[in-house]
Amino acid sequence: MVIEWLKIEVPPEIREKYIQKDAEIWTAFLATCPGFLGKEVWLNPNDPTAVTLVIRWETREHWKSISSERLQQVEEQFDQAMGYSYPIIDSAEYQVRKFPQV
C-alpha cells in the first residue's frame, strides 16, 4: 500500500466547506480510480488552518496512472466550487511496510 499525504492551508472559517466539497468532488472522483483504497481528513487541533489529506492506494502504479488532464479537470471543478484555489503547501509519499506475525 502507498500513502499520498497532502497538507493544505485553509482559512478556519471555510474549513468545513472545504472538507465537504473535497468529499463531494475529489473523493468521489478518486473512488472511481482503480487502486483507490480510501481517504482520511486529518485536522490539527493546534493549527486550525491545516487540513491534511491521507489517501491510500493499492500500488504507486495505480496512483500515478491517473492522467494529468483528468486531474486538472477535477482541480478546476473543485476550485470553481470553492471560488478560490487552495494550494498544497506540503506533500509526501509513504509506503506501508507490513511485518510477518510472530
mmCIF file of C-alpha atoms in Angstrom:
data_model
loop_
_atom_site.group_PDB
_atom_site.id
_atom_site.type_symbol
_atom_site.label_atom_id
_atom_site.label_comp_id
_atom_site.label_asym_id
_atom_site.label_seq_id
_atom_site.Cartn_x
_atom_site.Cartn_y
_atom_site.Cartn_z
ATOM 1 C CA MET A 1 0.000 0.000 0.000
ATOM 2 C CA VAL A 2 1.109 3.544 -0.783
ATOM 3 C CA ILE A 3 0.059 6.683 1.088
ATOM 4 C CA GLU A 4 -0.349 10.036 -0.630
ATOM 5 C CA TRP A 5 -0.054 12.725 2.069
ATOM 6 C CA LEU A 6 -1.142 16.299 1.285
ATOM 7 C CA LYS A 7 -1.230 19.350 3.545
ATOM 8 C CA ILE A 8 -3.378 22.311 2.520
ATOM 9 C CA GLU A 9 -3.697 25.669 4.239
ATOM 10 C CA VAL A 10 -7.350 26.682 4.513
ATOM 11 C CA PRO A 11 -8.809 29.640 6.427
ATOM 12 C CA PRO A 12 -10.556 28.279 9.554
ATOM 13 C CA GLU A 13 -13.882 29.931 8.671
ATOM 14 C CA ILE A 14 -14.240 27.885 5.478
ATOM 15 C CA ARG A 15 -12.575 24.659 6.622
ATOM 16 C CA GLU A 16 -15.856 22.722 6.880
ATOM 17 C CA LYS A 17 -16.932 23.858 3.400
ATOM 18 C CA TYR A 18 -13.539 22.805 2.064
ATOM 19 C CA ILE A 19 -13.856 19.332 3.625
ATOM 20 C CA GLN A 20 -17.417 18.929 2.316
ATOM 21 C CA LYS A 21 -16.538 19.978 -1.243
ATOM 22 C CA ASP A 22 -13.410 17.818 -1.149
ATOM 23 C CA ALA A 23 -15.577 14.797 -0.313
ATOM 24 C CA GLU A 24 -18.169 15.667 -2.963
ATOM 25 C CA ILE A 25 -15.671 16.314 -5.757
ATOM 26 C CA TRP A 26 -12.212 14.863 -5.086
ATOM 27 C CA THR A 27 -13.101 11.798 -3.047
ATOM 28 C CA ALA A 28 -15.986 10.949 -5.381
ATOM 29 C CA PHE A 29 -13.605 11.130 -8.341
ATOM 30 C CA LEU A 30 -10.861 9.127 -6.626
ATOM 31 C CA ALA A 31 -13.375 6.417 -5.734
ATOM 32 C CA THR A 32 -13.746 5.742 -9.479
ATOM 33 C CA CYS A 33 -9.997 5.211 -9.942
ATOM 34 C CA PRO A 34 -8.526 1.708 -9.927
ATOM 35 C CA GLY A 35 -6.421 1.044 -6.849
ATOM 36 C CA PHE A 36 -8.011 3.717 -4.648
ATOM 37 C CA LEU A 37 -8.424 2.246 -1.146
ATOM 38 C CA GLY A 38 -9.698 5.193 0.859
ATOM 39 C CA LYS A 39 -9.090 8.659 2.194
ATOM 40 C CA GLU A 40 -8.968 10.371 5.573
ATOM 41 C CA VAL A 41 -9.027 14.044 6.522
ATOM 42 C CA TRP A 42 -6.789 14.902 9.459
ATOM 43 C CA LEU A 43 -7.275 18.145 11.408
ATOM 44 C CA ASN A 44 -4.601 19.548 13.685
ATOM 45 C CA PRO A 45 -6.170 20.932 16.891
ATOM 46 C CA ASN A 46 -3.141 23.219 17.305
ATOM 47 C CA ASP A 47 -3.357 24.673 13.781
ATOM 48 C CA PRO A 48 -6.898 25.465 12.588
ATOM 49 C CA THR A 49 -5.604 26.352 9.098
ATOM 50 C CA ALA A 50 -4.090 22.918 8.433
ATOM 51 C CA VAL A 51 -6.076 20.294 6.538
ATOM 52 C CA THR A 52 -4.148 17.093 5.883
ATOM 53 C CA LEU A 53 -5.432 14.561 3.369
ATOM 54 C CA VAL A 54 -4.239 10.967 3.657
ATOM 55 C CA ILE A 55 -5.064 8.933 0.560
ATOM 56 C CA ARG A 56 -4.440 5.192 0.422
ATOM 57 C CA TRP A 57 -3.571 3.480 -2.873
ATOM 58 C CA GLU A 58 -3.153 -0.218 -3.599
ATOM 59 C CA THR A 59 0.062 0.492 -5.549
ATOM 60 C CA ARG A 60 2.068 3.502 -6.680
ATOM 61 C CA GLU A 61 1.324 2.474 -10.273
ATOM 62 C CA HIS A 62 -2.425 2.810 -9.657
ATOM 63 C CA TRP A 63 -1.962 6.258 -8.136
ATOM 64 C CA LYS A 64 0.333 7.552 -10.873
ATOM 65 C CA SER A 65 -1.791 6.115 -13.705
ATOM 66 C CA ILE A 66 -4.379 8.895 -13.376
ATOM 67 C CA SER A 67 -3.986 11.235 -16.329
ATOM 68 C CA SER A 68 -2.799 14.775 -15.650
ATOM 69 C CA GLU A 69 -5.598 16.044 -17.879
ATOM 70 C CA ARG A 70 -8.242 14.369 -15.712
ATOM 71 C CA LEU A 71 -6.609 15.635 -12.514
ATOM 72 C CA GLN A 72 -6.610 19.160 -13.952
ATOM 73 C CA GLN A 73 -10.330 18.893 -14.808
ATOM 74 C CA VAL A 74 -11.205 17.809 -11.269
ATOM 75 C CA GLU A 75 -8.981 20.538 -9.793
ATOM 76 C CA GLU A 76 -10.747 23.176 -11.901
ATOM 77 C CA GLN A 77 -14.151 21.831 -10.821
ATOM 78 C CA PHE A 78 -13.076 21.948 -7.163
ATOM 79 C CA ASP A 79 -11.605 25.459 -7.447
ATOM 80 C CA GLN A 80 -14.790 26.689 -9.093
ATOM 81 C CA ALA A 81 -16.933 25.171 -6.323
ATOM 82 C CA MET A 82 -14.707 26.823 -3.687
ATOM 83 C CA GLY A 83 -14.339 30.120 -5.530
ATOM 84 C CA TYR A 84 -10.595 30.014 -4.923
ATOM 85 C CA SER A 85 -7.594 27.727 -5.378
ATOM 86 C CA TYR A 86 -6.024 26.458 -2.147
ATOM 87 C CA PRO A 87 -2.509 25.253 -2.941
ATOM 88 C CA ILE A 88 -0.872 22.206 -1.450
ATOM 89 C CA ILE A 89 1.774 23.520 0.964
ATOM 90 C CA ASP A 90 3.410 20.170 1.673
ATOM 91 C CA SER A 91 3.206 16.659 0.269
ATOM 92 C CA ALA A 92 4.815 13.293 0.773
ATOM 93 C CA GLU A 93 4.613 9.690 -0.316
ATOM 94 C CA TYR A 94 4.849 6.751 2.054
ATOM 95 C CA GLN A 95 4.956 3.013 1.598
ATOM 96 C CA VAL A 96 3.241 0.908 4.229
ATOM 97 C CA ARG A 97 5.516 -1.837 5.416
ATOM 98 C CA LYS A 98 3.890 -4.980 6.781
ATOM 99 C CA PHE A 99 5.778 -7.323 9.069
ATOM 100 C CA PRO A 100 5.013 -11.024 9.442
ATOM 101 C CA GLN A 101 3.125 -12.089 12.556
ATOM 102 C CA VAL A 102 5.407 -13.804 15.065
#
